[in-house]
Amino acid sequence: MEFIDYYQVLGVSKSASADEIKKSYRKLARKHHPDVNPNDENAERQFKMVNEAYEVLGDPEKRAKYDKYGKDWKHAEEFEKARQAQGQGYSQGPGGQSYYYSGGEQVDPEEFSDFFRSMFGGDFGGFGGGGRSRRTRSMKGEDYHAELTLNMREAAETHKRTIQVNGKKLRITIAAGIADGQTIRLKGQGGPGYEGGAAGDLYIQFHIEPDPVFERDGDNLSSTQQVDMYTMVLGGEVEVQTLTGKVKVKLKPETPNGKKVRLKGKGFPKYKQEGNGDLFITLEALLPTNLSDSQRSLFEQLSNPKSSHS
């Protein structure tokens, strides 16, 4: 099950008061309400998430369970029941049936769900036939999930970023070339383990915002560059924009409109590899405007070559 940080969803700290939680919930519910955002699927998802978070954090009892057990908070009572059975005692009933005793109450192990059988093992931590010694099973902590949005220029450079997950600040290094939708794993940065178990992991999914100049396809970039008509016809040098600055490109005479030029190694950095992809530039002829009478006459002559020789 994916861990959802309800405190992060509502934008409050773990120490937030009930009034602060309610105030934040009302503000976010209004912001993402379907009536305010018709036909907006993202707003609808956010609205459902905000309501789910408040259903838990707005209830003191549910909040206490969530704070203690994280994503497994719905199993809190069963968890405590299993722990008590694990620590109180074991005996065998008629026909060899195993029973556990919790606070003087006889508990049939069949009452426990598959969820706890997977957590404690089939014999609930070492109780079983033959009077085996009692032991406690350690468990890995919950995995945390977070999202981080970058623009394309940020994604093209290796840099450090401070993020906050579940009230904890982390300084991470983001390698150049990270892709939209890519997820990285930070081992041991999730929730604490149980009974000495290892901490969970943190999974960060990246979202890369569209760039106004370049479109990205893997490690390659593409863009459109306007070039004046005279240079396209007569040839010459033109400055084109790359991700890291402008470079000069030579054009041959009579370069056709819409020609695609490839600049090798001027594309996007390759993630955790040497080199970059390529940049593909589509040349678009820029037609002159505000022509003088003499300029218009020259174009008329060009449009009818026979008349210019008569």
PDB file of C-alpha atoms in Angstrom:
ATOM      1  CA  MET A   1       0.000   0.000   0.000  1.00  0.00           C
ATOM      2  CA  GLU A   2       1.350   3.424  -0.940  1.00  0.00           C
ATOM      3  CA  PHE A   3       1.929   5.745   2.022  1.00  0.00           C
ATOM      4  CA  ILE A   4       0.053   9.033   1.836  1.00  0.00           C
ATOM      5  CA  ASP A   5       1.244  11.782   4.145  1.00  0.00           C
ATOM      6  CA  TYR A   6      -2.070  13.312   5.216  1.00  0.00           C
ATOM      7  CA  TYR A   7      -0.293  16.152   7.022  1.00  0.00           C
ATOM      8  CA  GLN A   8       1.428  17.091   3.777  1.00  0.00           C
ATOM      9  CA  VAL A   9      -1.872  16.842   1.878  1.00  0.00           C
ATOM     10  CA  LEU A  10      -3.445  19.402   4.228  1.00  0.00           C
ATOM     11  CA  GLY A  11      -0.276  21.501   4.408  1.00  0.00           C
ATOM     12  CA  VAL A  12       0.054  21.339   8.203  1.00  0.00           C
ATOM     13  CA  SER A  13       2.679  20.046  10.619  1.00  0.00           C
ATOM     14  CA  LYS A  14       2.309  16.903  12.732  1.00  0.00           C
ATOM     15  CA  SER A  15       1.896  19.143  15.790  1.00  0.00           C
ATOM     16  CA  ALA A  16      -0.979  21.127  14.244  1.00  0.00           C
ATOM     17  CA  SER A  17      -4.011  21.727  16.434  1.00  0.00           C
ATOM     18  CA  ALA A  18      -7.489  20.491  15.541  1.00  0.00           C
ATOM     19  CA  ASP A  19      -8.511  24.052  14.620  1.00  0.00           C
ATOM     20  CA  GLU A  20      -5.510  24.461  12.324  1.00  0.00           C
ATOM     21  CA  ILE A  21      -6.330  21.191  10.582  1.00  0.00           C
ATOM     22  CA  LYS A  22      -9.984  22.177  10.134  1.00  0.00           C
ATOM     23  CA  LYS A  23      -9.053  25.640   8.830  1.00  0.00           C
ATOM     24  CA  SER A  24      -6.621  24.222   6.280  1.00  0.00           C
ATOM     25  CA  TYR A  25      -9.125  21.571   5.207  1.00  0.00           C
ATOM     26  CA  ARG A  26     -11.866  24.127   4.553  1.00  0.00           C
ATOM     27  CA  LYS A  27      -9.516  26.325   2.546  1.00  0.00           C
ATOM     28  CA  LEU A  28      -8.275  23.454   0.355  1.00  0.00           C
ATOM     29  CA  ALA A  29     -11.741  21.941  -0.053  1.00  0.00           C
ATOM     30  CA  ARG A  30     -13.020  25.268  -1.416  1.00  0.00           C
ATOM     31  CA  LYS A  31      -9.989  25.605  -3.707  1.00  0.00           C
ATOM     32  CA  HIS A  32     -10.331  22.136  -5.276  1.00  0.00           C
ATOM     33  CA  HIS A  33     -14.125  21.738  -5.168  1.00  0.00           C
ATOM     34  CA  PRO A  34     -15.539  20.333  -8.445  1.00  0.00           C
ATOM     35  CA  ASP A  35     -18.036  23.212  -8.654  1.00  0.00           C
ATOM     36  CA  VAL A  36     -15.125  25.658  -8.719  1.00  0.00           C
ATOM     37  CA  ASN A  37     -13.081  23.518 -11.124  1.00  0.00           C
ATOM     38  CA  PRO A  38     -15.533  21.920 -13.578  1.00  0.00           C
ATOM     39  CA  ASN A  39     -14.076  19.155 -15.786  1.00  0.00           C
ATOM     40  CA  ASP A  40     -10.714  19.390 -14.002  1.00  0.00           C
ATOM     41  CA  GLU A  41      -9.634  15.827 -13.181  1.00  0.00           C
ATOM     42  CA  ASN A  42      -6.581  16.944 -11.204  1.00  0.00           C
ATOM     43  CA  ALA A  43      -8.685  19.228  -8.990  1.00  0.00           C
ATOM     44  CA  GLU A  44     -11.146  16.387  -8.453  1.00  0.00           C
ATOM     45  CA  ARG A  45      -8.315  14.069  -7.326  1.00  0.00           C
ATOM     46  CA  GLN A  46      -7.001  16.738  -4.967  1.00  0.00           C
ATOM     47  CA  PHE A  47     -10.492  17.308  -3.552  1.00  0.00           C
ATOM     48  CA  LYS A  48     -10.891  13.591  -2.797  1.00  0.00           C
ATOM     49  CA  MET A  49      -7.408  13.447  -1.224  1.00  0.00           C
ATOM     50  CA  VAL A  50      -8.118  16.473   0.990  1.00  0.00           C
ATOM     51  CA  ASN A  51     -11.372  14.900   2.206  1.00  0.00           C
ATOM     52  CA  GLU A  52      -9.643  11.582   2.879  1.00  0.00           C
ATOM     53  CA  ALA A  53      -6.917  13.347   4.871  1.00  0.00           C
ATOM     54  CA  TYR A  54      -9.426  15.294   6.965  1.00  0.00           C
ATOM     55  CA  GLU A  55     -11.503  12.181   7.630  1.00  0.00           C
ATOM     56  CA  VAL A  56      -8.455  10.764   9.410  1.00  0.00           C
ATOM     57  CA  LEU A  57      -6.746  13.815  10.933  1.00  0.00           C
ATOM     58  CA  GLY A  58     -10.032  15.464  11.892  1.00  0.00           C
ATOM     59  CA  ASP A  59     -10.907  12.504  14.137  1.00  0.00           C
ATOM     60  CA  PRO A  60      -8.711  12.433  17.292  1.00  0.00           C
ATOM     61  CA  GLU A  61      -8.916   8.632  17.609  1.00  0.00           C
ATOM     62  CA  LYS A  62      -8.095   7.970  13.952  1.00  0.00           C
ATOM     63  CA  ARG A  63      -5.343  10.575  14.027  1.00  0.00           C
ATOM     64  CA  ALA A  64      -3.676   8.872  17.013  1.00  0.00           C
ATOM     65  CA  LYS A  65      -3.729   5.547  15.178  1.00  0.00           C
ATOM     66  CA  TYR A  66      -2.375   7.175  12.009  1.00  0.00           C
ATOM     67  CA  ASP A  67       0.458   8.856  13.931  1.00  0.00           C
ATOM     68  CA  LYS A  68       1.445   5.522  15.469  1.00  0.00           C
ATOM     69  CA  TYR A  69       0.968   3.097  12.603  1.00  0.00           C
ATOM     70  CA  GLY A  70       1.116   5.219   9.432  1.00  0.00           C
ATOM     71  CA  LYS A  71      -0.412   3.483   6.407  1.00  0.00           C
ATOM     72  CA  ASP A  72      -1.443   0.541   8.625  1.00  0.00           C
ATOM     73  CA  TRP A  73      -3.540   2.680  10.989  1.00  0.00           C
ATOM     74  CA  LYS A  74      -6.773   0.881  10.049  1.00  0.00           C
ATOM     75  CA  HIS A  75      -5.287  -2.302  11.520  1.00  0.00           C
ATOM     76  CA  ALA A  76      -4.363  -0.634  14.836  1.00  0.00           C
ATOM     77  CA  GLU A  77      -6.722  -2.676  17.025  1.00  0.00           C
ATOM     78  CA  GLU A  78      -5.728  -5.917  15.376  1.00  0.00           C
ATOM     79  CA  PHE A  79      -2.086  -4.935  15.717  1.00  0.00           C
ATOM     80  CA  GLU A  80      -2.425  -4.347  19.457  1.00  0.00           C
ATOM     81  CA  LYS A  81      -4.371  -7.562  19.887  1.00  0.00           C
ATOM     82  CA  ALA A  82      -1.630  -9.508  18.146  1.00  0.00           C
ATOM     83  CA  ARG A  83       1.080  -7.864  20.245  1.00  0.00           C
ATOM     84  CA  GLN A  84      -0.745  -8.662  23.464  1.00  0.00           C
ATOM     85  CA  ALA A  85      -1.184 -12.263  22.374  1.00  0.00           C
ATOM     86  CA  GLN A  86       2.480 -12.359  21.494  1.00  0.00           C
ATOM     87  CA  GLY A  87       3.493 -11.197  24.946  1.00  0.00           C
ATOM     88  CA  GLN A  88       0.914 -12.765  27.280  1.00  0.00           C
ATOM     89  CA  GLY A  89       1.161 -16.490  26.803  1.00  0.00           C
ATOM     90  CA  TYR A  90       0.420 -19.622  24.853  1.00  0.00           C
ATOM     91  CA  SER A  91      -1.274 -22.932  25.497  1.00  0.00           C
ATOM     92  CA  GLN A  92      -2.895 -25.786  23.665  1.00  0.00           C
ATOM     93  CA  GLY A  93      -6.566 -26.595  23.913  1.00  0.00           C
ATOM     94  CA  PRO A  94      -8.495 -29.770  23.121  1.00  0.00           C
ATOM     95  CA  GLY A  95      -7.314 -31.537  20.020  1.00  0.00           C
ATOM     96  CA  GLY A  96      -4.013 -29.669  20.058  1.00  0.00           C
ATOM     97  CA  GLN A  97      -5.579 -26.312  19.067  1.00  0.00           C
ATOM     98  CA  SER A  98      -3.267 -23.375  19.893  1.00  0.00           C
ATOM     99  CA  TYR A  99      -4.590 -20.469  21.954  1.00  0.00           C
ATOM    100  CA  TYR A 100      -3.056 -17.197  23.097  1.00  0.00           C
ATOM    101  CA  TYR A 101      -3.950 -15.345  26.271  1.00  0.00           C
ATOM    102  CA  SER A 102      -4.282 -11.569  26.318  1.00  0.00           C
ATOM    103  CA  GLY A 103      -5.182  -9.953  29.631  1.00  0.00           C
ATOM    104  CA  GLY A 104      -6.830 -13.167  30.852  1.00  0.00           C
ATOM    105  CA  GLU A 105      -8.850 -13.541  27.633  1.00  0.00           C
ATOM    106  CA  GLN A 106      -8.420 -16.612  25.462  1.00  0.00           C
ATOM    107  CA  VAL A 107      -7.813 -15.596  21.833  1.00  0.00           C
ATOM    108  CA  ASP A 108      -8.081 -17.960  18.878  1.00  0.00           C
ATOM    109  CA  PRO A 109      -5.249 -17.234  16.402  1.00  0.00           C
ATOM    110  CA  GLU A 110      -7.692 -17.842  13.554  1.00  0.00           C
ATOM    111  CA  GLU A 111      -9.221 -14.474  14.460  1.00  0.00           C
ATOM    112  CA  PHE A 112      -6.180 -12.698  13.094  1.00  0.00           C
ATOM    113  CA  SER A 113      -6.228 -11.582   9.458  1.00  0.00           C
ATOM    114  CA  ASP A 114      -3.831 -12.488   6.675  1.00  0.00           C
ATOM    115  CA  PHE A 115      -2.379  -9.015   7.149  1.00  0.00           C
ATOM    116  CA  PHE A 116      -1.009  -9.939  10.567  1.00  0.00           C
ATOM    117  CA  ARG A 117      -0.029 -13.409   9.533  1.00  0.00           C
ATOM    118  CA  SER A 118       2.245 -11.774   6.969  1.00  0.00           C
ATOM    119  CA  MET A 119       3.627  -9.358   9.581  1.00  0.00           C
ATOM    120  CA  PHE A 120       4.176 -11.778  12.465  1.00  0.00           C
ATOM    121  CA  GLY A 121       4.542 -15.003  10.547  1.00  0.00           C
ATOM    122  CA  GLY A 122       2.264 -18.053  10.736  1.00  0.00           C
ATOM    123  CA  ASP A 123       3.101 -18.645  14.391  1.00  0.00           C
ATOM    124  CA  PHE A 124       2.766 -14.992  15.486  1.00  0.00           C
ATOM    125  CA  GLY A 125       6.364 -14.345  16.366  1.00  0.00           C
ATOM    126  CA  GLY A 126       7.438 -17.785  17.519  1.00  0.00           C
ATOM    127  CA  PHE A 127       4.465 -19.167  19.451  1.00  0.00           C
ATOM    128  CA  GLY A 128       3.496 -22.558  18.137  1.00  0.00           C
ATOM    129  CA  GLY A 129       3.132 -26.232  18.810  1.00  0.00           C
ATOM    130  CA  GLY A 130       5.836 -27.889  20.850  1.00  0.00           C
ATOM    131  CA  GLY A 131       6.316 -24.891  23.146  1.00  0.00           C
ATOM    132  CA  ARG A 132       8.870 -23.085  20.978  1.00  0.00           C
ATOM    133  CA  SER A 133      10.417 -20.023  22.571  1.00  0.00           C
ATOM    134  CA  ARG A 134       8.777 -16.682  22.046  1.00  0.00           C
ATOM    135  CA  ARG A 135      10.468 -14.198  19.706  1.00  0.00           C
ATOM    136  CA  THR A 136       9.615 -10.795  18.218  1.00  0.00           C
ATOM    137  CA  ARG A 137       9.698 -10.251  14.480  1.00  0.00           C
ATOM    138  CA  SER A 138      11.209  -6.985  13.300  1.00  0.00           C
ATOM    139  CA  MET A 139       9.500  -5.173  10.475  1.00  0.00           C
ATOM    140  CA  LYS A 140      10.616  -2.618   7.922  1.00  0.00           C
ATOM    141  CA  GLY A 141       9.120   0.854   8.263  1.00  0.00           C
ATOM    142  CA  GLU A 142       6.673   2.385   5.817  1.00  0.00           C
ATOM    143  CA  ASP A 143       7.877   3.643   2.465  1.00  0.00           C
ATOM    144  CA  TYR A 144       7.233   7.334   1.933  1.00  0.00           C
ATOM    145  CA  HIS A 145       6.300   8.890  -1.414  1.00  0.00           C
ATOM    146  CA  ALA A 146       6.842  12.477  -2.498  1.00  0.00           C
ATOM    147  CA  GLU A 147       6.643  14.538  -5.692  1.00  0.00           C
ATOM    148  CA  LEU A 148       9.007  17.267  -6.910  1.00  0.00           C
ATOM    149  CA  THR A 149       8.453  19.636  -9.850  1.00  0.00           C
ATOM    150  CA  LEU A 150      11.342  21.126 -11.861  1.00  0.00           C
ATOM    151  CA  ASN A 151      11.504  23.281 -14.957  1.00  0.00           C
ATOM    152  CA  MET A 152      13.490  21.985 -17.924  1.00  0.00           C
ATOM    153  CA  ARG A 153      16.517  24.175 -17.238  1.00  0.00           C
ATOM    154  CA  GLU A 154      16.742  22.863 -13.657  1.00  0.00           C
ATOM    155  CA  ALA A 155      16.405  19.273 -14.873  1.00  0.00           C
ATOM    156  CA  ALA A 156      19.325  19.860 -17.263  1.00  0.00           C
ATOM    157  CA  GLU A 157      21.806  20.638 -14.470  1.00  0.00           C
ATOM    158  CA  THR A 158      23.057  18.576 -11.531  1.00  0.00           C
ATOM    159  CA  HIS A 159      22.097  20.504  -8.425  1.00  0.00           C
ATOM    160  CA  LYS A 160      21.135  20.158  -4.783  1.00  0.00           C
ATOM    161  CA  ARG A 161      17.650  20.718  -3.423  1.00  0.00           C
ATOM    162  CA  THR A 162      16.214  20.753   0.089  1.00  0.00           C
ATOM    163  CA  ILE A 163      12.859  19.009   0.441  1.00  0.00           C
ATOM    164  CA  GLN A 164      10.606  18.337   3.414  1.00  0.00           C
ATOM    165  CA  VAL A 165       8.906  14.976   3.813  1.00  0.00           C
ATOM    166  CA  ASN A 166       6.776  14.098   6.838  1.00  0.00           C
ATOM    167  CA  GLY A 167       8.237  16.994   8.800  1.00  0.00           C
ATOM    168  CA  LYS A 168      11.829  16.011   8.022  1.00  0.00           C
ATOM    169  CA  LYS A 169      14.164  18.152   5.889  1.00  0.00           C
ATOM    170  CA  LEU A 170      16.408  16.340   3.432  1.00  0.00           C
ATOM    171  CA  ARG A 171      19.209  17.704   1.248  1.00  0.00           C
ATOM    172  CA  ILE A 172      19.268  15.714  -1.991  1.00  0.00           C
ATOM    173  CA  THR A 173      21.338  15.831  -5.176  1.00  0.00           C
ATOM    174  CA  ILE A 174      19.404  15.747  -8.453  1.00  0.00           C
ATOM    175  CA  ALA A 175      21.443  14.443 -11.382  1.00  0.00           C
ATOM    176  CA  ALA A 176      21.208  16.239 -14.715  1.00  0.00           C
ATOM    177  CA  GLY A 177      18.954  14.520 -17.228  1.00  0.00           C
ATOM    178  CA  ILE A 178      16.169  13.491 -14.848  1.00  0.00           C
ATOM    179  CA  ALA A 179      13.049  12.609 -16.861  1.00  0.00           C
ATOM    180  CA  ASP A 180       9.412  13.582 -16.414  1.00  0.00           C
ATOM    181  CA  GLY A 181       7.676  10.886 -14.371  1.00  0.00           C
ATOM    182  CA  GLN A 182      10.972   9.309 -13.249  1.00  0.00           C
ATOM    183  CA  THR A 183      11.105   8.033  -9.668  1.00  0.00           C
ATOM    184  CA  ILE A 184      14.243   7.758  -7.542  1.00  0.00           C
ATOM    185  CA  ARG A 185      14.598   5.791  -4.299  1.00  0.00           C
ATOM    186  CA  LEU A 186      16.372   7.064  -1.194  1.00  0.00           C
ATOM    187  CA  LYS A 187      17.079   4.058   0.977  1.00  0.00           C
ATOM    188  CA  GLY A 188      16.292   4.375   4.682  1.00  0.00           C
ATOM    189  CA  GLN A 189      14.613   7.786   4.420  1.00  0.00           C
ATOM    190  CA  GLY A 190      11.093   6.467   5.004  1.00  0.00           C
ATOM    191  CA  GLY A 191       9.282   5.650   8.242  1.00  0.00           C
ATOM    192  CA  PRO A 192      11.069   4.067  11.226  1.00  0.00           C
ATOM    193  CA  GLY A 193      11.128   0.276  11.500  1.00  0.00           C
ATOM    194  CA  TYR A 194       9.293  -1.777  14.107  1.00  0.00           C
ATOM    195  CA  GLU A 195      11.114  -3.788  16.755  1.00  0.00           C
ATOM    196  CA  GLY A 196      14.542  -2.900  15.414  1.00  0.00           C
ATOM    197  CA  GLY A 197      13.595  -3.353  11.768  1.00  0.00           C
ATOM    198  CA  ALA A 198      15.130  -1.263   8.995  1.00  0.00           C
ATOM    199  CA  ALA A 199      13.669   2.125   8.133  1.00  0.00           C
ATOM    200  CA  GLY A 200      11.489   2.367   5.055  1.00  0.00           C
ATOM    201  CA  ASP A 201      12.556   4.064   1.850  1.00  0.00           C
ATOM    202  CA  LEU A 202      11.597   7.368   0.257  1.00  0.00           C
ATOM    203  CA  TYR A 203      10.435   7.395  -3.364  1.00  0.00           C
ATOM    204  CA  ILE A 204      10.485  10.761  -5.150  1.00  0.00           C
ATOM    205  CA  GLN A 205       8.654  11.150  -8.454  1.00  0.00           C
ATOM    206  CA  PHE A 206       9.739  14.051 -10.668  1.00  0.00           C
ATOM    207  CA  HIS A 207       7.552  16.216 -12.856  1.00  0.00           C
ATOM    208  CA  ILE A 208       9.262  18.371 -15.513  1.00  0.00           C
ATOM    209  CA  GLU A 209       7.383  21.463 -16.621  1.00  0.00           C
ATOM    210  CA  PRO A 210       7.112  22.186 -20.374  1.00  0.00           C
ATOM    211  CA  ASP A 211       9.635  24.690 -21.733  1.00  0.00           C
ATOM    212  CA  PRO A 212       8.505  27.664 -23.856  1.00  0.00           C
ATOM    213  CA  VAL A 213      11.355  27.161 -26.365  1.00  0.00           C
ATOM    214  CA  PHE A 214      12.267  23.468 -26.466  1.00  0.00           C
ATOM    215  CA  GLU A 215      10.369  20.214 -26.672  1.00  0.00           C
ATOM    216  CA  ARG A 216      12.042  17.143 -25.191  1.00  0.00           C
ATOM    217  CA  ASP A 217      12.001  13.627 -26.587  1.00  0.00           C
ATOM    218  CA  GLY A 218      14.222  11.459 -24.403  1.00  0.00           C
ATOM    219  CA  ASP A 219      17.687  13.024 -24.625  1.00  0.00           C
ATOM    220  CA  ASN A 220      16.892  14.982 -27.795  1.00  0.00           C
ATOM    221  CA  LEU A 221      15.474  18.488 -28.031  1.00  0.00           C
ATOM    222  CA  SER A 222      13.638  20.254 -30.826  1.00  0.00           C
ATOM    223  CA  SER A 223      12.709  23.875 -31.471  1.00  0.00           C
ATOM    224  CA  THR A 224      11.667  26.269 -34.236  1.00  0.00           C
ATOM    225  CA  GLN A 225      13.933  29.154 -35.278  1.00  0.00           C
ATOM    226  CA  GLN A 226      12.797  32.075 -37.404  1.00  0.00           C
ATOM    227  CA  VAL A 227      15.320  33.216 -40.025  1.00  0.00           C
ATOM    228  CA  ASP A 228      14.939  36.208 -42.310  1.00  0.00           C
ATOM    229  CA  MET A 229      14.035  35.335 -45.881  1.00  0.00           C
ATOM    230  CA  TYR A 230      17.138  36.956 -47.354  1.00  0.00           C
ATOM    231  CA  THR A 231      19.496  34.684 -45.413  1.00  0.00           C
ATOM    232  CA  MET A 232      17.430  31.658 -46.394  1.00  0.00           C
ATOM    233  CA  VAL A 233      17.675  32.646 -50.077  1.00  0.00           C
ATOM    234  CA  LEU A 234      21.228  34.007 -50.261  1.00  0.00           C
ATOM    235  CA  GLY A 235      22.858  31.920 -47.508  1.00  0.00           C
ATOM    236  CA  GLY A 236      24.893  33.121 -44.541  1.00  0.00           C
ATOM    237  CA  GLU A 237      25.211  32.765 -40.785  1.00  0.00           C
ATOM    238  CA  VAL A 238      22.357  32.719 -38.323  1.00  0.00           C
ATOM    239  CA  GLU A 239      22.348  32.578 -34.519  1.00  0.00           C
ATOM    240  CA  VAL A 240      20.217  29.813 -33.058  1.00  0.00           C
ATOM    241  CA  GLN A 241      19.234  29.230 -29.435  1.00  0.00           C
ATOM    242  CA  THR A 242      20.416  26.111 -27.589  1.00  0.00           C
ATOM    243  CA  LEU A 243      19.730  25.061 -24.009  1.00  0.00           C
ATOM    244  CA  THR A 244      23.071  26.561 -22.909  1.00  0.00           C
ATOM    245  CA  GLY A 245      23.208  29.662 -25.120  1.00  0.00           C
ATOM    246  CA  LYS A 246      23.364  30.824 -28.724  1.00  0.00           C
ATOM    247  CA  VAL A 247      25.541  29.278 -31.439  1.00  0.00           C
ATOM    248  CA  LYS A 248      26.149  30.270 -35.062  1.00  0.00           C
ATOM    249  CA  VAL A 249      24.983  28.028 -37.888  1.00  0.00           C
ATOM    250  CA  LYS A 250      25.928  28.433 -41.562  1.00  0.00           C
ATOM    251  CA  LEU A 251      23.128  28.173 -44.106  1.00  0.00           C
ATOM    252  CA  LYS A 252      23.613  27.338 -47.759  1.00  0.00           C
ATOM    253  CA  PRO A 253      21.988  29.560 -50.429  1.00  0.00           C
ATOM    254  CA  GLU A 254      18.390  28.657 -51.235  1.00  0.00           C
ATOM    255  CA  THR A 255      17.783  26.881 -47.936  1.00  0.00           C
ATOM    256  CA  PRO A 256      14.183  25.647 -48.130  1.00  0.00           C
ATOM    257  CA  ASN A 257      11.598  26.859 -45.655  1.00  0.00           C
ATOM    258  CA  GLY A 258      10.980  24.258 -42.927  1.00  0.00           C
ATOM    259  CA  LYS A 259      14.415  22.659 -43.257  1.00  0.00           C
ATOM    260  CA  LYS A 260      15.473  20.764 -40.134  1.00  0.00           C
ATOM    261  CA  VAL A 261      19.035  21.272 -38.879  1.00  0.00           C
ATOM    262  CA  ARG A 262      20.667  18.829 -36.452  1.00  0.00           C
ATOM    263  CA  LEU A 263      23.138  20.094 -33.863  1.00  0.00           C
ATOM    264  CA  LYS A 264      24.903  17.062 -32.475  1.00  0.00           C
ATOM    265  CA  GLY A 265      25.453  17.002 -28.704  1.00  0.00           C
ATOM    266  CA  LYS A 266      23.414  20.163 -28.115  1.00  0.00           C
ATOM    267  CA  GLY A 267      20.388  18.357 -26.714  1.00  0.00           C
ATOM    268  CA  PHE A 268      19.521  17.236 -23.179  1.00  0.00           C
ATOM    269  CA  PRO A 269      22.093  15.707 -20.798  1.00  0.00           C
ATOM    270  CA  LYS A 270      22.009  11.918 -20.540  1.00  0.00           C
ATOM    271  CA  TYR A 271      21.012  10.837 -17.032  1.00  0.00           C
ATOM    272  CA  LYS A 272      24.104   9.706 -15.103  1.00  0.00           C
ATOM    273  CA  GLN A 273      26.007   9.259 -18.390  1.00  0.00           C
ATOM    274  CA  GLU A 274      28.516  11.282 -20.383  1.00  0.00           C
ATOM    275  CA  GLY A 275      27.328  13.509 -23.194  1.00  0.00           C
ATOM    276  CA  ASN A 276      24.085  15.001 -24.424  1.00  0.00           C
ATOM    277  CA  GLY A 277      21.469  14.139 -26.978  1.00  0.00           C
ATOM    278  CA  ASP A 278      20.989  16.195 -30.156  1.00  0.00           C
ATOM    279  CA  LEU A 279      19.106  19.405 -30.913  1.00  0.00           C
ATOM    280  CA  PHE A 280      16.881  19.520 -34.010  1.00  0.00           C
ATOM    281  CA  ILE A 281      16.000  23.024 -35.218  1.00  0.00           C
ATOM    282  CA  THR A 282      13.276  23.664 -37.797  1.00  0.00           C
ATOM    283  CA  LEU A 283      14.058  26.803 -39.835  1.00  0.00           C
ATOM    284  CA  GLU A 284      11.080  29.026 -40.511  1.00  0.00           C
ATOM    285  CA  ALA A 285      11.381  31.824 -43.076  1.00  0.00           C
ATOM    286  CA  LEU A 286      10.476  35.236 -41.689  1.00  0.00           C
ATOM    287  CA  LEU A 287       8.779  37.278 -44.423  1.00  0.00           C
ATOM    288  CA  PRO A 288       9.553  41.007 -44.673  1.00  0.00           C
ATOM    289  CA  THR A 289       6.889  43.551 -43.751  1.00  0.00           C
ATOM    290  CA  ASN A 290       6.343  47.289 -44.359  1.00  0.00           C
ATOM    291  CA  LEU A 291       7.887  47.139 -47.844  1.00  0.00           C
ATOM    292  CA  SER A 292       8.734  50.370 -49.673  1.00  0.00           C
ATOM    293  CA  ASP A 293       7.509  50.908 -53.225  1.00  0.00           C
ATOM    294  CA  SER A 294      10.921  50.043 -54.668  1.00  0.00           C
ATOM    295  CA  GLN A 295      11.139  46.858 -52.610  1.00  0.00           C
ATOM    296  CA  ARG A 296       7.648  45.849 -53.678  1.00  0.00           C
ATOM    297  CA  SER A 297       8.644  46.483 -57.311  1.00  0.00           C
ATOM    298  CA  LEU A 298      11.618  44.165 -56.935  1.00  0.00           C
ATOM    299  CA  PHE A 299       9.382  41.406 -55.604  1.00  0.00           C
ATOM    300  CA  GLU A 300       7.008  41.935 -58.526  1.00  0.00           C
ATOM    301  CA  GLN A 301       9.911  41.521 -60.904  1.00  0.00           C
ATOM    302  CA  LEU A 302      11.015  38.336 -59.135  1.00  0.00           C
ATOM    303  CA  SER A 303       7.487  36.961 -59.328  1.00  0.00           C
ATOM    304  CA  ASN A 304       7.457  37.484 -63.141  1.00  0.00           C
ATOM    305  CA  PRO A 305      11.007  36.914 -64.481  1.00  0.00           C
ATOM    306  CA  LYS A 306       9.924  37.334 -68.129  1.00  0.00           C
ATOM    307  CA  SER A 307       8.733  40.887 -67.613  1.00  0.00           C
ATOM    308  CA  SER A 308      12.054  41.894 -66.058  1.00  0.00           C
ATOM    309  CA  HIS A 309      13.877  41.005 -69.341  1.00  0.00           C
ATOM    310  CA  SER A 310      11.418  42.613 -71.752  1.00  0.00           C
TER     311      SER A 310
END
